[in-house]
Short mmCIF file of C-alpha atoms and ligand atoms in Angstrom, two decimals:
data_model
loop_
_atom_site.label_atom_id
_atom_site.label_comp_id
_atom_site.label_asym_id
_atom_site.label_seq_id
_atom_site.Cartn_x
_atom_site.Cartn_y
_atom_site.Cartn_z
CA MET A 139 71.36 259.29 -65.55
CA SER A 140 70.21 256.87 -68.22
CA ALA A 141 69.87 253.61 -66.12
CA LYS A 142 72.08 251.53 -68.40
CA GLU A 143 75.05 253.41 -66.70
CA LYS A 144 75.24 251.49 -63.93
CA TYR A 145 75.21 248.09 -65.38
CA THR A 146 78.27 245.55 -64.45
CA PRO A 147 79.42 243.36 -67.27
CA GLU A 148 77.89 239.78 -67.76
CA LYS A 149 78.81 236.87 -65.41
CA LYS A 150 81.43 234.93 -66.77
CA ALA A 151 81.59 231.09 -67.17
CA GLU A 152 83.59 230.21 -64.39
CA GLU A 153 82.46 233.28 -62.71
CA LEU A 154 78.68 231.85 -62.55
CA LEU A 155 80.49 227.79 -61.97
CA GLN A 156 81.25 229.87 -58.63
CA VAL A 157 78.45 230.94 -57.63
CA ILE A 158 76.68 227.38 -57.65
CA PHE A 159 79.54 226.10 -56.16
CA LYS A 160 79.09 229.21 -53.52
CA TYR A 161 75.60 228.31 -53.26
CA VAL A 162 75.56 224.35 -53.45
CA VAL A 163 77.17 224.58 -50.31
CA GLN A 164 75.39 227.01 -48.22
CA ILE A 165 72.10 225.08 -49.64
CA ALA A 166 73.02 221.21 -48.72
CA ASN A 167 74.06 221.91 -45.32
CA GLU A 168 70.73 224.54 -44.44
CA ARG A 169 68.16 222.52 -42.24
CA ASN A 170 65.65 225.15 -41.79
CA VAL A 171 63.24 225.59 -44.48
CA ASP A 172 62.96 229.85 -44.47
CA LYS A 173 66.35 230.27 -44.60
CA LEU A 174 67.35 227.35 -47.50
CA LEU A 175 64.38 229.18 -49.53
CA ILE A 176 66.48 232.22 -49.41
CA SER A 177 69.61 230.79 -49.87
CA LEU A 178 67.56 229.25 -53.08
CA ALA A 179 66.72 232.95 -54.06
CA ASP A 180 70.40 234.46 -53.90
CA MET A 181 71.07 231.57 -55.89
CA GLY A 182 68.72 232.31 -58.55
CA ARG A 183 69.78 236.62 -58.29
CA ASP A 184 73.36 235.51 -58.75
CA LEU A 185 72.89 233.24 -61.45
CA VAL A 186 71.38 235.91 -63.53
CA SER A 187 72.44 239.02 -62.14
CA ALA A 188 68.36 239.87 -61.66
CA ASP A 189 68.29 243.05 -58.83
CA ARG A 190 65.74 240.72 -56.78
CA CYS A 191 64.71 236.87 -56.98
CA THR A 192 62.06 235.20 -55.09
CA VAL A 193 60.86 231.61 -54.27
CA TRP A 194 57.24 231.06 -54.23
CA LEU A 195 55.91 227.80 -53.21
CA ILE A 196 52.33 227.25 -53.03
CA ASP A 197 50.52 226.42 -50.21
CA LYS A 198 47.70 224.21 -52.37
CA LYS A 199 45.32 223.95 -48.64
CA ASN A 200 44.71 227.70 -49.03
CA SER A 201 45.35 228.96 -52.23
CA THR A 202 48.11 230.98 -51.66
CA LEU A 203 51.81 231.11 -52.53
CA TRP A 204 54.28 232.08 -49.62
CA THR A 205 58.44 233.00 -49.61
CA LYS A 206 60.52 234.01 -46.85
CA VAL A 207 62.47 236.95 -48.15
CA ALA A 208 64.88 238.44 -45.52
CA HIS A 209 66.31 237.23 -42.14
CA GLY A 210 64.58 238.69 -39.71
CA VAL A 211 61.28 239.32 -41.99
CA ASP A 212 57.87 237.24 -41.40
CA ARG A 213 56.83 235.41 -44.01
CA ILE A 214 54.65 236.94 -47.31
CA VAL A 215 51.57 235.67 -48.38
CA ILE A 216 49.56 236.56 -51.73
CA PRO A 217 47.01 235.16 -52.79
CA LEU A 218 47.17 232.45 -55.49
CA THR A 219 45.37 234.53 -57.99
CA ALA A 220 47.66 237.83 -57.45
CA GLY A 221 50.70 238.91 -60.08
CA ILE A 222 52.63 237.29 -62.01
CA ALA A 223 53.67 234.55 -59.69
CA GLY A 224 50.55 233.73 -59.51
CA TYR A 225 49.41 233.70 -63.39
CA VAL A 226 52.42 230.91 -63.02
CA ALA A 227 51.46 228.61 -60.20
CA ARG A 228 47.73 228.52 -61.84
CA THR A 229 49.17 228.22 -65.97
CA GLY A 230 52.43 226.73 -65.48
CA GLU A 231 53.84 228.71 -68.18
CA SER A 232 57.13 230.66 -67.93
CA ILE A 233 57.02 234.44 -68.23
CA PHE A 234 59.38 236.55 -70.21
CA ILE A 235 58.54 240.12 -69.78
CA ASN A 236 61.81 242.65 -71.07
CA ASP A 237 59.22 245.76 -71.04
CA ALA A 238 57.30 245.37 -67.66
CA TYR A 239 55.07 248.55 -67.93
CA ALA A 240 54.16 247.60 -71.91
CA ASP A 241 52.36 243.89 -70.68
CA SER A 242 49.01 243.16 -69.42
CA ARG A 243 49.68 240.83 -67.36
CA PHE A 244 52.31 242.94 -65.11
CA ASP A 245 49.95 244.60 -62.46
CA GLN A 246 51.79 248.05 -61.84
CA GLN A 247 49.56 248.03 -58.36
CA VAL A 248 52.98 246.40 -56.55
CA ASP A 249 54.53 249.07 -57.48
CA LYS A 250 52.92 251.97 -56.86
CA GLU A 251 52.94 249.95 -53.30
CA THR A 252 56.21 249.60 -52.64
CA GLY A 253 57.91 252.44 -54.99
CA TYR A 254 59.87 250.03 -56.93
CA HIS A 255 60.02 250.16 -60.87
CA THR A 256 60.20 246.93 -61.69
CA ARG A 257 61.68 247.12 -65.68
CA ASN A 258 62.08 243.26 -66.56
CA LEU A 259 61.36 240.04 -64.99
CA LEU A 260 61.50 236.53 -65.43
CA ALA A 261 59.24 234.22 -63.33
CA LEU A 262 59.40 229.45 -64.53
CA PRO A 263 56.95 227.44 -62.83
CA ILE A 264 59.02 225.24 -60.12
CA ASP A 265 57.68 221.41 -61.02
CA ASP A 266 57.93 218.43 -58.59
CA SER A 267 59.50 214.97 -59.13
CA ASN A 268 55.48 213.98 -60.25
CA GLY A 269 55.46 217.49 -62.96
CA ASP A 270 53.17 219.01 -60.78
CA ILE A 271 53.84 222.57 -59.57
CA MET A 272 55.17 223.17 -56.82
CA GLY A 273 56.49 226.73 -56.94
CA VAL A 274 57.41 230.11 -59.03
CA TYR A 275 60.67 231.41 -59.57
CA GLN A 276 61.02 234.90 -60.31
CA ALA A 277 63.40 237.18 -61.08
CA ILE A 278 63.86 241.01 -61.69
CA ASN A 279 65.48 243.53 -63.09
CA LYS A 280 68.21 242.23 -65.32
CA MET A 281 71.67 244.42 -64.13
CA THR A 282 73.94 243.61 -66.66
CA GLY A 283 75.21 243.56 -69.78
CA ASP A 284 72.21 245.91 -71.94
CA GLY A 285 69.96 245.21 -68.59
CA GLU A 286 67.68 242.97 -70.20
CA PHE A 287 66.88 238.93 -69.09
CA THR A 288 68.17 237.05 -72.50
CA ARG A 289 67.46 233.64 -72.78
CA ILE A 290 70.46 232.26 -71.47
CA ASP A 291 69.38 233.62 -68.37
CA GLU A 292 66.67 232.23 -68.58
CA GLU A 293 68.36 228.90 -69.34
CA HIS A 294 70.36 229.78 -65.89
CA LEU A 295 67.05 230.06 -63.82
CA LEU A 296 65.84 227.04 -65.36
CA LEU A 297 69.01 224.90 -63.69
CA ALA A 298 68.30 226.75 -60.54
CA ALA A 299 64.56 226.02 -60.34
CA SER A 300 65.11 222.49 -61.28
CA TYR A 301 67.46 222.24 -58.83
CA THR A 302 65.32 223.73 -56.11
CA SER A 303 62.92 221.01 -56.78
CA LYS A 304 65.15 218.21 -55.50
CA GLN A 305 66.32 220.19 -52.76
CA LEU A 306 62.74 221.34 -50.98
CA GLU A 307 61.45 217.64 -52.10
CA ALA A 308 64.60 216.15 -49.94
CA PHE A 309 63.38 218.09 -47.53
CA ALA A 310 59.98 218.05 -47.57
CA LEU A 311 60.83 213.94 -47.34
CA GLN A 312 63.41 214.58 -44.48
CA GLU A 313 60.38 216.14 -42.17
CA GLU A 314 58.55 214.13 -43.12
CA ILE A 315 60.07 211.01 -42.30
CA LYS A 316 60.97 212.76 -38.83
CA GLN A 317 57.50 213.31 -38.41
CA THR A 318 56.03 209.79 -39.20
CA GLN A 319 58.89 208.87 -36.44
CA ARG A 320 57.32 211.42 -33.79
CA GLU A 321 54.42 210.35 -34.40
CA ILE A 322 54.29 205.95 -34.29
CA ILE A 323 56.45 207.29 -31.17
CA MET A 324 53.80 209.24 -29.85
CA THR A 325 51.73 206.21 -30.04
CA LEU A 326 53.19 203.24 -29.53
CA ALA A 327 54.64 205.44 -25.43
CA GLU A 328 50.70 205.98 -25.71
CA THR A 329 48.93 202.16 -26.45
CA GLY A 330 52.45 201.40 -23.41
CA GLU A 331 50.48 203.53 -21.36
CA MET A 332 47.20 202.63 -22.04
CA ARG A 333 47.35 199.14 -20.19
CA SER A 334 48.54 201.03 -17.01
CA LYS A 335 45.03 202.09 -17.44
CA GLU A 336 45.39 205.70 -14.58
CA THR A 337 48.57 207.41 -16.24
CA GLY A 338 47.28 208.33 -20.04
CA ASN A 339 49.05 211.46 -20.23
CA HIS A 340 51.77 210.07 -18.11
CA VAL A 341 54.32 210.12 -21.20
CA LYS A 342 53.51 213.51 -22.30
CA ARG A 343 54.39 214.98 -18.61
CA VAL A 344 57.42 213.24 -19.48
CA ALA A 345 58.50 214.78 -22.49
CA ARG A 346 57.23 218.08 -21.12
CA TYR A 347 59.50 217.68 -17.79
CA SER A 348 62.40 216.11 -20.15
CA GLU A 349 61.90 219.01 -22.22
CA ILE A 350 62.14 221.57 -19.94
CA ILE A 351 64.89 220.22 -18.06
CA GLY A 352 66.96 219.88 -21.44
CA ARG A 353 67.24 223.62 -21.80
CA GLN A 354 68.39 224.95 -18.67
CA TYR A 355 70.59 222.29 -19.04
CA GLY A 356 72.04 224.07 -22.01
CA LEU A 357 71.49 221.39 -24.38
CA SER A 358 71.47 222.10 -28.06
CA ASP A 359 67.94 223.14 -29.63
CA HIS A 360 68.52 219.50 -31.81
CA ASP A 361 68.64 217.17 -28.92
CA ILE A 362 66.23 219.16 -27.50
CA ASP A 363 63.56 218.21 -29.99
CA ILE A 364 65.14 214.40 -29.59
CA LEU A 365 64.52 214.25 -25.85
CA ARG A 366 61.71 215.72 -25.77
CA ASN A 367 60.48 213.11 -28.55
CA ALA A 368 62.35 210.21 -27.00
CA SER A 369 61.96 210.40 -23.35
CA PRO A 370 57.99 209.09 -23.61
CA MET A 371 59.17 206.18 -24.85
CA HIS A 372 61.14 205.10 -21.44
CA ASP A 373 58.07 202.89 -20.28
CA ILE A 374 57.62 201.06 -23.39
CA GLY A 375 58.80 197.69 -22.74
CA LYS A 376 56.19 197.58 -20.01
CA ILE A 377 53.74 196.52 -22.92
CA ALA A 378 55.14 192.97 -22.66
CA ILE A 379 54.61 192.97 -18.23
CA PRO A 380 51.92 190.92 -16.94
CA ASP A 381 49.15 192.91 -16.43
CA SER A 382 48.96 190.88 -13.03
CA ILE A 383 52.45 193.27 -12.13
CA LEU A 384 51.66 195.57 -13.87
CA LEU A 385 48.68 197.02 -12.52
CA LYS A 386 48.79 195.49 -8.95
CA LYS A 387 47.57 197.73 -6.27
CA GLY A 388 49.74 196.54 -3.68
CA ILE A 389 52.84 196.17 -2.75
CA LEU A 390 55.10 194.22 -5.64
CA THR A 391 57.10 191.36 -4.49
CA ASP A 392 61.16 190.11 -4.66
CA LYS A 393 60.08 188.25 -7.51
CA GLU A 394 57.50 190.35 -9.15
CA ARG A 395 59.71 193.54 -8.84
CA GLU A 396 62.47 191.66 -10.34
CA GLU A 397 60.42 191.30 -13.52
CA MET A 398 58.99 194.68 -13.29
CA LYS A 399 63.25 195.60 -13.46
CA LYS A 400 62.93 193.66 -17.20
CA HIS A 401 60.87 196.63 -19.03
CA THR A 402 64.58 197.78 -19.47
CA THR A 403 66.06 195.45 -21.34
CA LEU A 404 62.94 194.68 -22.54
CA GLY A 405 62.41 198.22 -24.14
CA TYR A 406 65.68 198.26 -25.44
CA GLU A 407 65.73 195.10 -27.14
CA MET A 408 62.13 196.02 -28.79
CA LEU A 409 63.78 199.87 -30.30
CA LYS A 410 67.64 198.08 -30.51
CA HIS A 411 67.76 198.18 -34.36
CA SER A 412 66.98 201.11 -36.04
CA GLU A 413 69.55 202.80 -37.77
CA ARG A 414 66.96 206.35 -37.14
CA GLU A 415 68.61 208.51 -34.25
CA LEU A 416 65.24 209.42 -32.69
CA ILE A 417 64.65 205.73 -32.48
CA LYS A 418 68.48 205.05 -31.07
CA ALA A 419 67.80 207.91 -28.40
CA ALA A 420 65.01 205.91 -27.69
CA ALA A 421 66.58 202.76 -27.05
CA VAL A 422 68.88 204.35 -24.45
CA VAL A 423 66.33 206.34 -22.72
CA ALA A 424 64.73 202.83 -22.21
CA TYR A 425 67.16 201.14 -21.13
CA GLN A 426 68.93 203.28 -19.20
CA HIS A 427 66.15 205.29 -17.35
CA HIS A 428 66.40 203.37 -14.18
CA GLU A 429 69.85 204.04 -13.31
CA LYS A 430 71.48 205.84 -10.99
CA TRP A 431 74.14 208.30 -10.56
CA ASP A 432 75.66 206.82 -7.16
CA GLY A 433 75.73 203.22 -9.82
CA SER A 434 73.01 201.04 -7.54
CA GLY A 435 69.77 201.15 -10.58
CA TYR A 436 69.18 198.70 -12.65
CA PRO A 437 70.35 196.71 -15.49
CA GLU A 438 73.57 197.55 -15.68
CA GLY A 439 74.52 199.68 -12.30
CA ILE A 440 76.63 202.09 -14.38
CA LYS A 441 77.06 205.34 -12.47
CA GLY A 442 77.66 208.98 -12.98
CA ASP A 443 78.30 210.24 -16.63
CA SER A 444 78.49 206.78 -17.90
CA ILE A 445 74.65 206.96 -18.37
CA HIS A 446 73.73 208.97 -21.24
CA ILE A 447 72.10 212.65 -20.58
CA PHE A 448 69.05 211.16 -22.17
CA GLY A 449 68.92 208.69 -19.18
CA ARG A 450 69.99 210.41 -16.32
CA ILE A 451 67.21 213.60 -17.72
CA THR A 452 64.24 211.09 -18.38
CA ALA A 453 64.85 208.80 -14.54
CA MET A 454 64.38 212.70 -13.49
CA ALA A 455 61.25 213.35 -15.20
CA ASP A 456 60.03 209.66 -14.50
CA VAL A 457 59.92 209.67 -11.19
CA PHE A 458 59.05 213.43 -10.10
CA ASP A 459 56.14 212.43 -12.18
CA ALA A 460 55.41 209.31 -10.41
CA LEU A 461 55.50 211.13 -7.09
CA VAL A 462 53.77 214.28 -7.67
CA CYS A 463 51.33 211.79 -9.54
CA ARG A 464 49.08 209.07 -7.82
CA ARG A 465 49.61 205.41 -9.39
CA VAL A 466 47.74 202.02 -8.72
CA TYR A 467 50.34 201.34 -6.16
CA LYS A 468 50.65 204.78 -4.15
CA ASP A 469 49.06 207.79 -3.86
CA ALA A 470 50.05 211.36 -5.04
CA TRP A 471 53.09 213.03 -2.75
CA PRO A 472 52.51 216.62 -1.53
CA ILE A 473 54.46 218.83 -3.95
CA SER A 474 57.09 219.83 -0.29
CA LYS A 475 58.10 215.90 0.13
CA VAL A 476 58.68 215.70 -3.48
CA LEU A 477 60.94 218.08 -3.15
CA ASP A 478 62.80 216.93 -0.08
CA PHE A 479 63.32 214.34 -2.08
CA PHE A 480 65.09 215.44 -4.72
CA ARG A 481 67.32 217.74 -2.77
CA GLU A 482 68.08 214.20 -0.37
CA GLU A 483 69.09 212.53 -3.74
CA GLN A 484 71.21 215.13 -5.44
CA GLY A 485 74.08 212.58 -5.69
CA LYS A 486 72.76 209.44 -4.48
CA HIS A 487 69.98 208.84 -7.41
CA PHE A 488 70.32 211.90 -9.32
CA ASP A 489 73.08 213.82 -11.81
CA PRO A 490 73.92 216.42 -8.88
CA ASP A 491 74.55 219.03 -12.03
CA LEU A 492 71.03 218.37 -12.71
CA ILE A 493 69.05 219.11 -9.53
CA ASP A 494 71.04 222.67 -9.25
CA VAL A 495 68.81 222.67 -12.84
CA PHE A 496 65.35 220.89 -11.45
CA PHE A 497 65.28 223.62 -8.59
CA LYS A 498 65.74 226.23 -11.25
CA VAL A 499 62.59 224.80 -13.51
CA LYS A 500 60.44 223.20 -10.94
CA ASP A 501 57.85 225.72 -10.66
CA GLU A 502 57.42 224.84 -14.31
CA LEU A 503 57.50 221.60 -13.90
CA TYR A 504 54.74 221.55 -11.16
CA ASN A 505 52.72 223.62 -13.28
CA VAL A 506 53.14 221.21 -15.88
CA SER A 507 52.24 218.30 -13.74
CA VAL A 508 48.77 219.80 -12.96
CA SER A 509 47.75 221.49 -16.61
CA LEU A 510 47.79 217.12 -18.39
CA THR A 511 46.45 215.79 -15.12
CA ASP A 512 45.23 212.50 -15.31
CA PRO A 513 41.47 212.25 -15.59
CA VAL A 514 39.92 210.92 -12.25
CA SER A 515 38.35 207.68 -13.23
P1 C2E B 660 56.55 204.20 -12.20
O1 C2E B 660 55.04 203.92 -11.45
O2 C2E B 660 56.61 205.54 -13.60
O3 C2E B 660 57.81 204.92 -11.32
C1 C2E B 660 59.15 205.21 -11.56
C2 C2E B 660 59.81 205.50 -10.29
O4 C2E B 660 59.74 206.29 -9.77
C3 C2E B 660 60.32 204.38 -9.33
O5 C2E B 660 61.44 202.76 -10.48
C4 C2E B 660 60.35 204.42 -8.97
O6 C2E B 660 62.34 204.83 -8.88
C5 C2E B 660 59.74 206.21 -8.42
N1 C2E B 660 59.10 206.01 -7.68
C6 C2E B 660 57.85 205.49 -8.01
N2 C2E B 660 57.22 205.66 -6.69
C7 C2E B 660 58.03 205.92 -6.00
C8 C2E B 660 57.48 205.84 -4.60
O7 C2E B 660 56.92 205.65 -3.93
N3 C2E B 660 58.83 206.10 -3.40
C9 C2E B 660 59.87 206.19 -3.80
N4 C2E B 660 60.92 206.58 -3.39
N5 C2E B 660 60.30 206.14 -5.51
C10 C2E B 660 58.92 205.83 -6.07
P2 C2E B 660 60.53 201.44 -10.07
O8 C2E B 660 60.66 201.44 -8.75
O9 C2E B 660 62.08 201.30 -10.44
O10 C2E B 660 59.74 201.31 -10.81
C11 C2E B 660 59.66 200.77 -12.02
C12 C2E B 660 58.46 201.07 -12.19
O11 C2E B 660 57.67 199.54 -11.34
C13 C2E B 660 56.66 201.46 -11.77
O12 C2E B 660 57.01 202.83 -12.46
C14 C2E B 660 56.05 201.00 -11.37
O13 C2E B 660 55.01 200.71 -12.64
C15 C2E B 660 56.71 199.74 -11.40
N6 C2E B 660 56.19 199.80 -9.77
C16 C2E B 660 57.02 200.66 -8.76
N7 C2E B 660 56.43 199.41 -7.26
C17 C2E B 660 55.68 199.02 -7.33
C18 C2E B 660 54.49 198.56 -6.71
O14 C2E B 660 55.01 198.66 -5.43
N8 C2E B 660 53.83 198.47 -7.19
C19 C2E B 660 53.55 197.95 -8.07
N9 C2E B 660 52.07 197.72 -8.80
N10 C2E B 660 54.29 198.45 -9.69
C20 C2E B 660 55.03 199.28 -9.69
C1 SIN B 661 54.15 240.97 -60.47
O1 SIN B 661 54.26 240.00 -59.89
O2 SIN B 661 52.86 241.29 -61.17
C2 SIN B 661 55.04 242.15 -59.50
C3 SIN B 661 56.19 241.67 -59.54
C4 SIN B 661 55.87 241.28 -58.06
O3 SIN B 661 57.17 242.70 -57.70
O4 SIN B 661 56.12 240.54 -57.12
C1 SIN B 662 54.80 204.75 -15.68
O1 SIN B 662 54.40 204.37 -17.00
O2 SIN B 662 55.05 205.43 -15.76
C2 SIN B 662 53.30 204.62 -15.64
C3 SIN B 662 53.12 203.46 -14.61
C4 SIN B 662 52.16 203.56 -13.77
O3 SIN B 662 50.51 203.61 -14.68
O4 SIN B 662 51.30 202.98 -12.28
FE1 FE B 663 60.24 202.78 -16.21
FE1 FE B 664 57.29 205.80 -15.92
#
């Protein structure tokens, strides 16, 4: 049978619009970069009626191109020197080939290895907003009309490429903002901890405990991520507490204790103005981590579900750490005593459901406290 017989008619204008609408909605809601790449490639494939389409991204640090072609399949990585995609990435030239085997730029090796037959291909650079090449859009084997790519296909793929670069840049910016926030938060939290000298790893441990408890409780991946990054900020208000109180070797007087309690509202005041989800969560955690389930905590004395789940989880993580580790004012408790304490405080200091969760993961929590131990000074 001649190859031509299986080609279908070219897409009409309204069909192209449908393709665009379908993918724009899908892509705008995509938060995972691998899935984003697959959707962008699928959009290009449907726009030009190609059999296959790939969006390659340049990894400058490693001089490679990488892509993700299907769900559940690992990323594919090739050297920046390889094949048509590499050529386009290095030179920024578009490649338009309608007879692949007659063109010296096409390396038949890939086909030999995969058993695929490349008849024709289109490949274009994806430029970022500075005009630098960030990747390559590659379509293989035209499936409609007379089976050859046209200049109109090239224009459509160019449109897809410019849309792709905007989506990827917006995505990268979001990632960068998130990463920056995480770094700022960790730095702030560690700075706060440095003043209390002995507990350099306290913030890291509290982050891990919160994550473990949150996961077992059934929080979404997104909320676990927010909680893990926000919980280390719970004591940030301590940076405004005088050393004479913070570092006191013995028991606090009532007056000192009242002063110390202000670290919750002080932390909240520092963080409450942000519009960012992560900082907002950190503000809630700073404010509420000393509230108790039965309403006997501070600063508000609120009870039960009125305490945000992040506040309830961080409270457990914080007290667990305060008890299993040494503090300037107290020795470490043996783990059996710590477990008795948590059992005893079910429904008093702590959310009863969270105590059930706590006992399911107690070994994991204890292992974190041992592996992230503080250096003896
Ligand atoms: P922290 O050391 O991180 O302790 C956090 C929470 O763990 C405490 O909140 C308390 O709920 C619990 N916790 C810690 N040690 C013990 C303990 O020996 N027994 C019991 N039952 N619970 C304990 P709290 O009490 O609101 O204290 C907040 C912060 O105030 C503490 O954070 C610590 O920085 C400071 N602090 C509290 N008591 C003293 C003290 O006697 N001396 C000094 N120097 N600081 C204290
Ligand atoms: C090439 O880029 O030379 C081959 C096209 C492909 O299958 O990636
Ligand atoms: C903490 O921030 O909870 C630790 C306080 C301390 O260093 O004693
Ligand atoms: Fe605190
Ligand atoms: Fe703490």
